[in-house]
């Protein structure tokens, strides 16, 4: 049986970076089929790597995504996944245990020949992460407003995957006003 992961990423001490965590909080309260797991990874990249290596066939990663849009703009991106051993610099694989860099996670999974072959990023343009030393608690208003729309996007993606029609949500807008980005290479995603 195929298994799917819904992963919330972000740091709750850095303002809008907590977007993925907030979306997953709302999604975790729902009844999901047994093949769908909803997990708040926060900034724990190591656990996400292990999950993507061999537990899941596909994953939705929910995180901030800086793409020069207005704060609160949502993007649905299916990155081109790196190929195992192809053009990977060992420095690209170095992880910071206090941050989660989705690009490095995907490179690490590829380098270890992971089996998760489909990743979709539901990203939100952040407004404020707070200062380097003082941080910031809570999401800005535009990002708070994007949380419900992101929940709808994830619902639609999972419904399509369960129905055996993956891919349509990354080609068209699911939510009115949703900004759709062109697919990006994994190395371009933040």
XYZ file of C-alpha atoms in Angstrom:
190
model
C 0.000 0.000 0.000
C 1.321 3.446 -0.895
C 2.022 5.805 1.985
C 1.954 9.592 1.977
C 3.472 12.108 4.356
C 2.204 15.586 5.172
C 5.162 17.350 6.800
C 5.069 20.720 8.545
C 8.425 22.502 8.610
C 9.518 25.628 10.422
C 10.795 27.325 13.535
C 8.144 28.678 15.919
C 10.681 31.163 17.335
C 11.162 32.865 13.945
C 7.776 34.430 13.209
C 6.424 33.452 9.810
C 8.833 30.522 9.613
C 6.258 28.698 11.780
C 3.801 28.613 8.838
C 4.250 24.880 8.148
C 3.894 24.048 11.833
C 0.612 26.002 12.045
C -0.842 24.333 8.945
C 0.029 20.870 10.255
C -1.581 21.674 13.623
C -4.887 22.192 11.816
C -4.437 19.114 9.637
C -3.477 16.870 12.572
C -6.947 17.214 14.116
C -8.592 15.445 11.168
C -9.270 11.784 10.575
C -6.912 10.621 7.811
C -6.730 7.259 6.043
C -4.140 4.910 7.546
C -1.733 5.472 4.655
C -1.487 9.235 5.358
C 0.681 10.547 8.194
C 0.659 14.164 9.389
C 3.882 15.127 11.192
C 5.268 18.378 12.617
C 9.011 18.128 11.899
C 9.708 21.691 13.049
C 13.423 22.173 12.408
C 14.362 18.495 12.703
C 15.858 17.739 9.303
C 17.386 14.429 10.376
C 14.004 12.884 11.202
C 12.581 14.176 7.918
C 15.472 12.594 6.001
C 14.841 9.213 7.626
C 11.109 9.466 6.931
C 11.685 10.282 3.260
C 14.305 7.564 2.810
C 12.076 4.548 3.017
C 8.730 5.134 4.677
C 6.797 7.171 2.110
C 6.064 7.085 -1.611
C 5.152 10.781 -1.757
C 5.197 13.776 0.543
C 3.733 17.244 0.879
C 6.193 19.595 2.579
C 4.626 22.734 4.044
C 7.051 25.579 4.661
C 7.835 29.202 3.934
C 9.062 29.925 0.422
C 10.699 33.234 -0.467
C 9.898 34.061 -4.078
C 9.589 37.890 -4.022
C 5.785 37.804 -3.749
C 3.569 39.610 -1.281
C 3.551 38.118 2.238
C 0.890 35.427 2.477
C 1.153 34.421 -1.194
C 0.907 30.643 -1.550
C 2.893 28.566 -4.016
C 2.496 24.920 -4.973
C 5.760 23.615 -6.382
C 6.822 20.157 -7.425
C 10.615 20.344 -7.383
C 12.726 18.251 -9.693
C 14.296 15.763 -7.319
C 18.056 15.244 -7.434
C 19.260 11.918 -8.830
C 21.319 9.732 -6.485
C 25.017 10.484 -6.856
C 24.533 12.970 -9.687
C 26.293 16.316 -9.264
C 26.164 16.267 -5.464
C 28.914 18.174 -3.705
C 29.604 16.828 -0.199
C 29.262 20.398 1.112
C 25.670 20.409 -0.203
C 24.930 17.589 2.220
C 26.115 19.292 5.409
C 23.195 19.833 7.771
C 22.786 22.339 10.575
C 21.127 20.548 13.511
C 19.327 23.773 14.482
C 17.769 24.529 11.093
C 15.885 22.571 8.478
C 16.862 23.363 4.900
C 14.456 21.446 2.610
C 16.905 21.673 -0.292
C 19.632 19.946 1.700
C 17.147 17.374 2.988
C 16.166 16.469 -0.589
C 19.822 16.266 -1.639
C 20.610 14.013 1.308
C 17.657 11.729 0.533
C 18.834 11.495 -3.095
C 22.427 10.789 -2.054
C 21.156 7.928 0.122
C 18.927 6.625 -2.714
C 15.672 7.268 -0.864
C 12.414 5.881 -2.192
C 10.178 8.952 -1.813
C 9.804 9.778 -5.496
C 7.244 12.568 -5.352
C 7.524 15.740 -3.293
C 5.224 18.743 -3.466
C 6.038 21.938 -1.593
C 3.153 24.078 -0.384
C 4.996 27.286 0.380
C 3.954 30.634 1.785
C 5.727 33.917 1.168
C 6.856 35.109 4.617
C 6.607 38.645 5.902
C 8.779 38.693 9.021
C 11.131 36.215 10.699
C 12.141 38.604 13.479
C 15.709 39.652 14.156
C 18.658 37.289 14.178
C 18.993 37.337 17.969
C 15.548 38.236 19.278
C 13.386 36.231 16.859
C 9.632 36.710 16.749
C 6.699 34.731 18.099
C 3.560 34.325 16.002
C 2.705 34.685 12.336
C 2.088 38.027 10.642
C -1.517 38.747 9.600
C -1.045 37.945 5.873
C 0.536 34.582 6.716
C -2.196 33.767 9.260
C -4.716 34.447 6.486
C -2.904 31.950 4.218
C -3.103 29.045 6.690
C -6.694 28.028 5.831
C -5.976 28.239 2.101
C -2.914 26.026 2.580
C -5.048 23.478 4.452
C -7.388 23.406 1.429
C -4.453 22.931 -0.940
C -3.128 19.985 1.070
C -6.614 18.448 1.272
C -6.916 18.650 -2.512
C -3.475 17.144 -3.105
C -4.152 14.188 -0.817
C -7.638 13.658 -2.288
C -6.075 13.496 -5.767
C -3.374 11.074 -4.643
C -5.898 8.825 -2.911
C -8.105 8.876 -6.023
C -5.130 7.886 -8.171
C -4.949 11.188 -10.075
C -1.775 12.824 -8.759
C -0.446 15.912 -10.395
C -3.454 18.001 -11.278
C -3.087 20.353 -8.301
C 0.416 21.354 -9.304
C -0.881 22.357 -12.734
C -3.878 24.526 -11.810
C -5.075 26.795 -9.041
C -7.028 24.999 -6.334
C -7.958 28.027 -4.273
C -9.202 31.291 -5.825
C -6.405 33.840 -5.690
C -3.747 31.186 -5.153
C -0.489 32.044 -6.845
C 0.914 29.063 -8.667
C 4.630 28.971 -9.292
C 6.292 27.140 -12.136
C 7.941 23.900 -11.006
C 11.341 24.606 -9.510
C 14.429 22.427 -9.260
C 15.008 21.194 -5.714
C 18.213 23.244 -5.629
C 16.204 26.421 -6.209
C 13.655 25.872 -3.405
C 14.304 27.411 -0.016
